[in-house]
Amino acid sequence: MDTVGFLRRILPERGLYVAARLVNGKFKNHICDSIEEVAQQVLAYDAQGVHAYHACAAYRERSVDTVRPDGQVWHQVRTHKNVRTLRSFFMDLDVEPGNPNKFDSQEAAIDGLVAFCKATSLALPMVVNSGGGIHTYWLMSDDVQPEAWKQTAESLKRLAAAHKFRADPACTSDMARVLRPVGTWNRKNPQQPRAVELIADAAPIDFRRFNVTIL
């Protein structure tokens, strides 16, 4: 699966999209008018040797104002209040041997995912090798409004905690999250870049059915 095919699977069909790059530890967002433009942008970043990411939601406006506690105004696109819709639920399974809150290997993360889905009657999600850990996406057959998405994502987070499934809880319920797109490279170790690639695809699920399973 190439980058644009991957993004079409996980993102809403309409709205504004965001390609992001990591520069000096901070994300720089680029607003895109189409999924194809997101793919072109992240691949351009990747070709430059820059860490490339995609936002997991579609957005309403090119910029919304957020007032900081000190009174300064931020002009932002990738913020929760600007989310238009989402098309998937996602998890980040970090790998760090010896860390009790993470997995010892990608294989252990996948085994844990399969066990979690079996125990909860969840369908197996799309699985992506992030070049370090594992990203999972439960694909929806229709766009999901942000309020409904947030409620279900919080339930999914609680379900994972109840089953001691070591997904990153911050990612699971963050509708403004960015993740690495398939077709790029994870360059945390510049001497040994690792491909971000699809491990397993999955069929879209009706949101109401998914929600009932989570609850």
Short mmCIF file of C-alpha atoms in Angstrom, two decimals:
data_model
loop_
_atom_site.label_atom_id
_atom_site.label_comp_id
_atom_site.label_asym_id
_atom_site.label_seq_id
_atom_site.Cartn_x
_atom_site.Cartn_y
_atom_site.Cartn_z
CA MET A 1 0.00 0.00 0.00
CA ASP A 2 1.40 3.38 -0.97
CA THR A 3 1.12 6.59 1.06
CA VAL A 4 -1.93 8.06 -0.65
CA GLY A 5 -3.76 4.72 -0.50
CA PHE A 6 -3.04 4.47 3.21
CA LEU A 7 -4.24 8.02 3.91
CA ARG A 8 -7.44 7.46 1.94
CA ARG A 9 -8.19 4.49 4.19
CA ILE A 10 -7.80 6.31 7.51
CA LEU A 11 -8.91 9.91 6.79
CA PRO A 12 -12.33 11.48 6.09
CA GLU A 13 -13.14 12.18 2.45
CA ARG A 14 -13.70 15.92 2.97
CA GLY A 15 -12.21 18.75 4.98
CA LEU A 16 -8.80 20.30 5.46
CA TYR A 17 -5.87 18.04 6.26
CA VAL A 18 -2.49 18.52 7.90
CA ALA A 19 0.96 17.26 6.99
CA ALA A 20 3.48 17.89 9.74
CA ARG A 21 7.24 17.82 10.08
CA LEU A 22 9.31 17.72 13.26
CA VAL A 23 11.86 20.53 13.48
CA ASN A 24 14.01 21.01 16.61
CA GLY A 25 11.53 19.03 18.68
CA LYS A 26 8.48 21.02 17.52
CA PHE A 27 5.81 20.14 14.98
CA LYS A 28 5.37 22.46 12.01
CA ASN A 29 1.96 22.06 10.37
CA HIS A 30 1.22 22.41 6.66
CA ILE A 31 -2.46 22.76 5.71
CA CYS A 32 -3.55 20.65 2.74
CA ASP A 33 -6.72 20.80 0.64
CA SER A 34 -6.72 17.13 -0.33
CA ILE A 35 -5.46 13.74 0.79
CA GLU A 36 -3.29 13.63 -2.32
CA GLU A 37 -1.61 16.86 -1.22
CA VAL A 38 -0.92 15.38 2.22
CA ALA A 39 0.78 12.40 0.59
CA GLN A 40 2.88 14.65 -1.66
CA GLN A 41 3.90 16.83 1.28
CA VAL A 42 4.92 14.05 3.68
CA LEU A 43 6.87 12.30 0.93
CA ALA A 44 8.65 15.58 0.16
CA TYR A 45 9.58 15.99 3.82
CA ASP A 46 10.77 12.39 3.90
CA ALA A 47 12.92 12.87 0.80
CA GLN A 48 14.60 15.79 2.59
CA GLY A 49 15.44 13.52 5.53
CA VAL A 50 12.87 15.25 7.77
CA HIS A 51 10.58 13.41 10.19
CA ALA A 52 7.18 13.36 8.44
CA TYR A 53 3.74 12.95 10.02
CA HIS A 54 0.06 13.13 9.10
CA ALA A 55 -2.75 14.43 11.29
CA CYS A 56 -5.41 11.79 11.99
CA ALA A 57 -8.42 14.10 11.55
CA ALA A 58 -9.92 16.47 8.98
CA TYR A 59 -10.26 20.10 10.04
CA ARG A 60 -12.82 22.89 9.55
CA GLU A 61 -10.80 26.09 9.26
CA ARG A 62 -7.31 26.97 8.14
CA SER A 63 -6.77 28.72 11.46
CA VAL A 64 -8.58 29.23 14.77
CA ASP A 65 -7.56 31.52 17.61
CA THR A 66 -6.54 30.17 21.00
CA VAL A 67 -5.86 32.61 23.84
CA ARG A 68 -2.94 31.61 26.07
CA PRO A 69 -2.97 32.23 29.85
CA ASP A 70 -0.56 35.13 29.32
CA GLY A 71 -3.04 36.79 26.95
CA GLN A 72 -1.15 36.02 23.74
CA VAL A 73 -3.18 34.62 20.84
CA TRP A 74 -2.14 31.49 18.98
CA HIS A 75 -3.34 30.91 15.44
CA GLN A 76 -3.71 27.14 15.14
CA VAL A 77 -5.17 24.57 12.79
CA ARG A 78 -4.38 21.28 14.54
CA THR A 79 -6.45 21.75 17.68
CA HIS A 80 -9.40 19.79 19.07
CA LYS A 81 -11.94 22.59 18.66
CA ASN A 82 -11.13 22.81 14.93
CA VAL A 83 -11.66 19.09 14.17
CA ARG A 84 -14.35 18.53 11.54
CA THR A 85 -14.57 14.72 11.44
CA LEU A 86 -12.51 11.54 11.86
CA ARG A 87 -12.62 8.22 10.04
CA SER A 88 -10.62 5.93 12.35
CA PHE A 89 -9.72 5.12 15.94
CA PHE A 90 -6.03 4.61 16.59
CA MET A 91 -3.53 3.39 19.14
CA ASP A 92 0.22 3.75 19.56
CA LEU A 93 1.98 0.67 20.95
CA ASP A 94 5.45 1.77 22.02
CA VAL A 95 8.39 -0.64 22.14
CA GLU A 96 11.02 -0.23 24.85
CA PRO A 97 12.47 -3.42 26.35
CA GLY A 98 12.33 -3.44 30.13
CA ASN A 99 9.76 -0.62 30.42
CA PRO A 100 6.67 -2.07 32.18
CA ASN A 101 4.39 0.42 30.41
CA LYS A 102 5.59 -0.53 26.95
CA PHE A 103 6.26 -3.69 24.93
CA ASP A 104 9.54 -5.54 24.68
CA SER A 105 9.26 -5.95 20.89
CA GLN A 106 6.95 -5.37 17.96
CA GLU A 107 6.09 -9.07 18.04
CA ALA A 108 5.04 -8.75 21.69
CA ALA A 109 2.94 -5.69 20.83
CA ILE A 110 1.12 -7.57 18.05
CA ASP A 111 0.57 -10.59 20.30
CA GLY A 112 -0.86 -8.25 22.94
CA LEU A 113 -3.11 -6.62 20.36
CA VAL A 114 -4.50 -9.96 19.19
CA ALA A 115 -5.15 -11.02 22.78
CA PHE A 116 -6.85 -7.68 23.55
CA CYS A 117 -9.14 -7.94 20.53
CA LYS A 118 -10.01 -11.55 21.34
CA ALA A 119 -10.82 -10.71 24.97
CA THR A 120 -13.01 -7.73 24.02
CA SER A 121 -14.59 -9.10 20.80
CA LEU A 122 -13.08 -6.20 18.85
CA ALA A 123 -12.27 -6.71 15.18
CA LEU A 124 -8.58 -6.77 14.40
CA PRO A 125 -7.48 -3.31 13.20
CA MET A 126 -5.14 -2.17 10.47
CA VAL A 127 -1.58 -2.63 11.79
CA VAL A 128 1.35 -0.41 10.81
CA ASN A 129 5.03 -0.83 11.62
CA SER A 130 6.00 2.72 12.69
CA GLY A 131 9.70 1.98 12.39
CA GLY A 132 9.92 1.55 16.13
CA GLY A 133 6.60 0.51 17.60
CA ILE A 134 3.17 -0.37 16.22
CA HIS A 135 0.28 1.87 15.18
CA THR A 136 -3.22 0.43 14.93
CA TYR A 137 -6.26 1.86 13.12
CA TRP A 138 -9.85 0.73 13.43
CA LEU A 139 -11.30 2.04 10.16
CA MET A 140 -14.88 3.35 10.15
CA SER A 141 -17.24 3.02 7.20
CA ASP A 142 -18.45 6.62 7.66
CA ASP A 143 -17.10 9.85 9.09
CA VAL A 144 -17.50 10.32 12.86
CA GLN A 145 -18.30 13.66 14.48
CA PRO A 146 -15.67 14.80 17.02
CA GLU A 147 -17.99 14.70 20.07
CA ALA A 148 -19.04 11.12 19.36
CA TRP A 149 -15.47 10.13 18.50
CA LYS A 150 -14.14 11.54 21.78
CA GLN A 151 -16.68 9.63 23.89
CA THR A 152 -15.89 6.34 22.15
CA ALA A 153 -12.13 6.95 22.25
CA GLU A 154 -12.28 7.55 26.00
CA SER A 155 -14.20 4.28 26.37
CA LEU A 156 -11.58 2.51 24.27
CA LYS A 157 -8.85 3.92 26.51
CA ARG A 158 -10.65 2.70 29.64
CA LEU A 159 -11.16 -0.71 28.06
CA ALA A 160 -7.44 -1.00 27.31
CA ALA A 161 -6.59 -0.03 30.88
CA ALA A 162 -9.06 -2.58 32.29
CA HIS A 163 -7.36 -5.33 30.25
CA LYS A 164 -3.87 -4.02 31.08
CA PHE A 165 -3.22 -3.51 27.39
CA ARG A 166 -0.20 -1.20 27.18
CA ALA A 167 -1.32 1.24 24.51
CA ASP A 168 -0.25 4.86 24.98
CA PRO A 169 -3.40 6.33 26.60
CA ALA A 170 -2.63 9.88 25.48
CA CYS A 171 -2.69 8.85 21.81
CA THR A 172 -5.90 6.81 21.99
CA SER A 173 -8.14 9.77 22.88
CA ASP A 174 -6.25 12.59 21.10
CA MET A 175 -8.21 13.59 18.01
CA ALA A 176 -5.49 16.10 17.03
CA ARG A 177 -2.76 13.44 17.08
CA VAL A 178 -0.13 13.10 14.37
CA LEU A 179 1.38 9.74 13.44
CA ARG A 180 3.91 8.53 10.90
CA PRO A 181 2.50 7.72 7.43
CA VAL A 182 3.12 4.50 5.56
CA GLY A 183 5.73 4.98 2.84
CA THR A 184 8.08 7.19 4.90
CA TRP A 185 11.05 6.43 7.14
CA ASN A 186 11.53 6.65 10.90
CA ARG A 187 14.87 8.43 11.35
CA LYS A 188 15.18 8.53 15.13
CA ASN A 189 18.47 6.73 14.51
CA PRO A 190 19.86 8.55 11.44
CA GLN A 191 22.40 5.78 10.84
CA GLN A 192 19.67 3.11 10.73
CA PRO A 193 16.43 4.56 9.34
CA ARG A 194 13.49 2.14 9.46
CA ALA A 195 10.61 1.95 7.03
CA VAL A 196 7.07 2.82 8.09
CA GLU A 197 5.02 0.11 6.41
CA LEU A 198 1.72 -1.71 6.48
CA ILE A 199 1.73 -5.04 8.30
CA ALA A 200 -1.96 -5.91 8.00
CA ASP A 201 -4.98 -4.21 6.43
CA ALA A 202 -8.52 -4.36 7.83
CA ALA A 203 -12.08 -3.85 6.63
CA PRO A 204 -14.03 -0.72 7.67
CA ILE A 205 -16.48 -1.11 10.57
CA ASP A 206 -19.85 0.54 11.17
CA PHE A 207 -19.34 3.11 13.93
CA ARG A 208 -22.46 2.10 15.85
CA ARG A 209 -21.32 -1.51 15.90
CA PHE A 210 -17.82 -0.51 17.01
CA ASN A 211 -19.23 1.72 19.74
CA VAL A 212 -21.46 -1.04 21.11
CA THR A 213 -18.47 -3.40 21.27
CA ILE A 214 -16.39 -0.82 23.15
CA LEU A 215 -19.15 -0.15 25.68
#
